[in-house]
XYZ file of N, CA and C in Angstrom:
303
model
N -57.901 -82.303 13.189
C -59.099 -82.335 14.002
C -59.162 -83.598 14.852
N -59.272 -84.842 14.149
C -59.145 -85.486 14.962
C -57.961 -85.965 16.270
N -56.472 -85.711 15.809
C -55.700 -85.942 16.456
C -55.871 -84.477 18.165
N -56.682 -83.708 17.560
C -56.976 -82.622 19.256
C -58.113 -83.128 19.873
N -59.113 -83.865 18.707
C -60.314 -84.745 19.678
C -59.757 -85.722 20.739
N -58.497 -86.052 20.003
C -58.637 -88.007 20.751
C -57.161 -87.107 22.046
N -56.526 -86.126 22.120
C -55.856 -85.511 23.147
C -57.038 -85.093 24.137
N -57.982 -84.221 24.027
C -58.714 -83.697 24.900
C -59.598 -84.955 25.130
N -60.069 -85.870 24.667
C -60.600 -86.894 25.042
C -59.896 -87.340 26.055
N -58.611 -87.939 25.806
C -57.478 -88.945 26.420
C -56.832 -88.195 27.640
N -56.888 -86.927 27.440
C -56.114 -86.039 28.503
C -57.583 -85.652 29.573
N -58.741 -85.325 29.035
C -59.477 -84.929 30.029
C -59.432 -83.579 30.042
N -58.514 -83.164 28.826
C -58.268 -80.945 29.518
C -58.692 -80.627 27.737
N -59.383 -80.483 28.071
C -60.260 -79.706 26.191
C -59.335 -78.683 26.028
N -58.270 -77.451 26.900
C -57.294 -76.849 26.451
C -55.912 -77.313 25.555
N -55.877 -78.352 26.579
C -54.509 -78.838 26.071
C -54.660 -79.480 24.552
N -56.015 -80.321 24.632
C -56.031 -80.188 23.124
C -55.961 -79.483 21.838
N -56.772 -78.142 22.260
C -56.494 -76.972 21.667
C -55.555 -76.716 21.211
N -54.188 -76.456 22.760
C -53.112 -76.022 22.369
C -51.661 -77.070 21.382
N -52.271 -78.104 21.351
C -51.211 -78.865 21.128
C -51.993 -78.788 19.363
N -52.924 -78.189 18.775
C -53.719 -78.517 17.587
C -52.355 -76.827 16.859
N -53.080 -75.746 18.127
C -52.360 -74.847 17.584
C -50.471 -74.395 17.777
N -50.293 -74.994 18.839
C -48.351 -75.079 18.907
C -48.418 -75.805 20.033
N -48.040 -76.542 19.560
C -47.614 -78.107 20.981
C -46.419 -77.160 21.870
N -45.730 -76.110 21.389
C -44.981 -75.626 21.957
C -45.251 -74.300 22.976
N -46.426 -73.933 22.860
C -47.070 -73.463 23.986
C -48.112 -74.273 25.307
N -48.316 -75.288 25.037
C -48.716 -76.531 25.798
C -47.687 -76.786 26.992
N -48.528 -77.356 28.006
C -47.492 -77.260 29.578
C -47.526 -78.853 28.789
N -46.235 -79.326 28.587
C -45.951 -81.331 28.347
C -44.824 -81.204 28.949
N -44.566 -82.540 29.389
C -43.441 -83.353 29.807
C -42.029 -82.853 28.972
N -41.162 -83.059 29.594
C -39.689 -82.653 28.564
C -39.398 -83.851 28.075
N -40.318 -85.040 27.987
C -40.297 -86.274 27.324
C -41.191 -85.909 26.175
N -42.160 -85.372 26.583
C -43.254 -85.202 25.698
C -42.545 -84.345 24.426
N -42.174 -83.074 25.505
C -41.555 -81.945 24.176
C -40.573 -82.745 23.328
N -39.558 -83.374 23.712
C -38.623 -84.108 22.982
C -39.235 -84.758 21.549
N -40.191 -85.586 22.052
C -40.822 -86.160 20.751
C -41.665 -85.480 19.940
N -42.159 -84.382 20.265
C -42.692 -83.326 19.130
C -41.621 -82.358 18.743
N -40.576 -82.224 18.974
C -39.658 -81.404 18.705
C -39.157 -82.259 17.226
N -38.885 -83.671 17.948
C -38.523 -84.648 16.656
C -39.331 -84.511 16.021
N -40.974 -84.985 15.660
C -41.391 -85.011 14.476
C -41.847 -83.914 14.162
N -41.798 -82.764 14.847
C -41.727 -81.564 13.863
C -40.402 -81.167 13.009
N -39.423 -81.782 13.680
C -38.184 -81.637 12.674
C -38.478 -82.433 11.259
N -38.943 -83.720 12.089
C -38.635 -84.829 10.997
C -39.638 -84.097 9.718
N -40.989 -83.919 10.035
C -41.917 -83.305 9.466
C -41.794 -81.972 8.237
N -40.887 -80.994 8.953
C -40.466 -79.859 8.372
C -38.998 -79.836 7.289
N -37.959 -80.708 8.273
C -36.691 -80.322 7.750
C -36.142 -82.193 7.722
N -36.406 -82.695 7.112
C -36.256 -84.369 7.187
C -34.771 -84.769 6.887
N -34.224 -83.966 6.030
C -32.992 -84.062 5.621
C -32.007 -83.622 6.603
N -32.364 -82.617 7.712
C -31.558 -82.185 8.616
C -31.409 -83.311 9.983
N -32.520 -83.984 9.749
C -32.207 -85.169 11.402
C -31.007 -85.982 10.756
N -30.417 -85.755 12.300
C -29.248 -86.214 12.561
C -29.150 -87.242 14.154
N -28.041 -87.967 13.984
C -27.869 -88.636 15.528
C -28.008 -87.787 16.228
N -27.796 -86.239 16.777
C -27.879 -85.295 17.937
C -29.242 -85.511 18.222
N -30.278 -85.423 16.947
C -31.891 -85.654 17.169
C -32.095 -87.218 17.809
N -31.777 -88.117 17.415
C -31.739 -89.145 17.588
C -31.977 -89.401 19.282
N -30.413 -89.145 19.423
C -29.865 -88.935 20.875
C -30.829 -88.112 21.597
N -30.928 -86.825 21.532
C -32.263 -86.388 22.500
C -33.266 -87.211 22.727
N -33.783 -88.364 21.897
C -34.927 -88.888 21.812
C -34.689 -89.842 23.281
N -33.327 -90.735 23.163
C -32.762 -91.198 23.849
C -32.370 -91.209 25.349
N -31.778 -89.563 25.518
C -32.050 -88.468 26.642
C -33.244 -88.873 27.191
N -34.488 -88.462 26.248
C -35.327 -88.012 26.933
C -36.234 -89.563 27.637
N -35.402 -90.827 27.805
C -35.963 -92.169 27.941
C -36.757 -92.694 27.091
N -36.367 -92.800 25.525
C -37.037 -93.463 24.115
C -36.083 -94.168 24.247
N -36.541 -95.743 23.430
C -36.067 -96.477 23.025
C -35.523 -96.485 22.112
N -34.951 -97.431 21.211
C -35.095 -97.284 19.970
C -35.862 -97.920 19.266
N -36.774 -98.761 19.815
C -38.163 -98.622 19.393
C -38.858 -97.534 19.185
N -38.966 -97.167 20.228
C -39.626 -95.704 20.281
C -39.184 -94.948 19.386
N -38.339 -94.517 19.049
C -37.845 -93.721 17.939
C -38.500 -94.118 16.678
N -38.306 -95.505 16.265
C -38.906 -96.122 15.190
C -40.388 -95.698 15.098
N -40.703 -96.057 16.226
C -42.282 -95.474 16.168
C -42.570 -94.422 16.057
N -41.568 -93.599 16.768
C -42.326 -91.731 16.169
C -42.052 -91.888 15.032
N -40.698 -92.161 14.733
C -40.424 -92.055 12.890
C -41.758 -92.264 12.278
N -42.449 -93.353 12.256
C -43.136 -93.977 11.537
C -44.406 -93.477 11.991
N -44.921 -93.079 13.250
C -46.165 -92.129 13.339
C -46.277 -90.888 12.343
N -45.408 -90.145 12.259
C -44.639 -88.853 11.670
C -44.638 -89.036 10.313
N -44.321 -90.144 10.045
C -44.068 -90.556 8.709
C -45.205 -90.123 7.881
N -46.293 -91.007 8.959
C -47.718 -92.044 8.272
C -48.527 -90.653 7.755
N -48.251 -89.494 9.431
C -48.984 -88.622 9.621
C -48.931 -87.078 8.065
N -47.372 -87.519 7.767
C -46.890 -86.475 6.514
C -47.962 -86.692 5.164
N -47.718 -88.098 5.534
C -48.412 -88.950 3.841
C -49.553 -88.864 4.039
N -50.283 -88.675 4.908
C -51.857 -88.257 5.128
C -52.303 -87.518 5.013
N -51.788 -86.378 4.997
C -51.781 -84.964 4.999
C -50.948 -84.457 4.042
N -50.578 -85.149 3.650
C -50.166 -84.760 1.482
C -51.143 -85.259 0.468
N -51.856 -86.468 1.209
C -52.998 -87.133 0.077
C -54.209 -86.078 0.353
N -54.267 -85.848 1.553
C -56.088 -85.418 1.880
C -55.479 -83.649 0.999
N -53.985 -82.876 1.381
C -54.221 -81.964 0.791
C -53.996 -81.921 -1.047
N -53.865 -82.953 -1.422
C -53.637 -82.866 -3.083
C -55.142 -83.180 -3.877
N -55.912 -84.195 -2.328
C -57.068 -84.733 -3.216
C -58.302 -83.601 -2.405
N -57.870 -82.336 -1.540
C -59.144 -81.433 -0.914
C -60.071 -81.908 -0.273
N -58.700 -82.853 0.676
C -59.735 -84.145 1.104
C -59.859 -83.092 3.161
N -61.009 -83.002 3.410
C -61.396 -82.327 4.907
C -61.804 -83.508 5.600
N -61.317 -83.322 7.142
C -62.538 -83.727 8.218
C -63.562 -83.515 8.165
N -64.552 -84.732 8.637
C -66.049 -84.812 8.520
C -66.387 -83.760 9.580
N -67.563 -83.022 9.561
C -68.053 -82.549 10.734
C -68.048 -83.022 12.209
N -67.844 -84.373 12.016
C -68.236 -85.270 13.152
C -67.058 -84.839 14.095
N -65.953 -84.801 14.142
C -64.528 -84.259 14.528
C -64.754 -83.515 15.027
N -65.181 -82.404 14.140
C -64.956 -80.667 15.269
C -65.588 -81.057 16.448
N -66.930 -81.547 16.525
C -67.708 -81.511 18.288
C -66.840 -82.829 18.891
N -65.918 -83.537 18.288
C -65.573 -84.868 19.384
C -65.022 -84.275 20.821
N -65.546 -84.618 22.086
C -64.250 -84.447 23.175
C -64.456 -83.031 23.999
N -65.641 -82.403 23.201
C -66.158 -80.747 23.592
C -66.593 -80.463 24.764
C-alpha cells in the first residue's frame, strides 16, 4: 500500500501506481526502470538463480554498481518486511489506502 501511495504521489499518475502495485510489468516504465524490477523480482522470487547475466543487465541498463547494491538491499529490506508483517498478521493502517487518491 504504501509503496503505490508514494509512486502515484511521486509520479503524479494515480494509474501507474495502481499498475505497478498490481504487475509493474504491465506499467508503460523505462527499459531502465523494467531492468530493475525484473532484478528484484528475480532476486525476490528465485534468489538462488541471480547470476552475473542479471547483474550485467543491471549494468546495460546504466546501474552502477552502487546501484545494484542498492536494489539488492532495497529488495532485500523489502523481503524481510514482508516476512515479519506476514508471520506477525501485521496490515497497513487505513491511512495508506486514501494516500495520493
Amino acid at each position: 500500500m504504501a509503496h503505490g501511495a508514494a509512486v502515484r504521489q511521486l509520479s503524479g499518475d494515480p494509474a501507474l501506481g495502481e499498475l505497478m502495485v498490481m504487475n509493474y510489468r504491465a506499467a508503460p516504465l523505462s527499459d531502465r526502470q523494467r531492468a530493475m524490477l525484473d532484478f528484484a523480482a528475480k532476486l525476490t522470487a528465485e534468489p538462488w538463480a541471480v547470476e552475473e547475466d542479471d547483474r550485467a543487465a543491471l549494468r546495460k541498463a546504466g546501474f552502477s554498481e552502487r546501484d545494484v547494491w542498492d536494489i539488492a538491499a532495497v529488495a532485500g529490506f523489502f523481503n524481510m518486511s514482508n516476512r515479519v508483517a506476514s508471520a506477525t498478521d501485521m496490515r497497513p493502517n487505513t491511512v495508506y489506502h486514501g494516500q495520493a487518491r
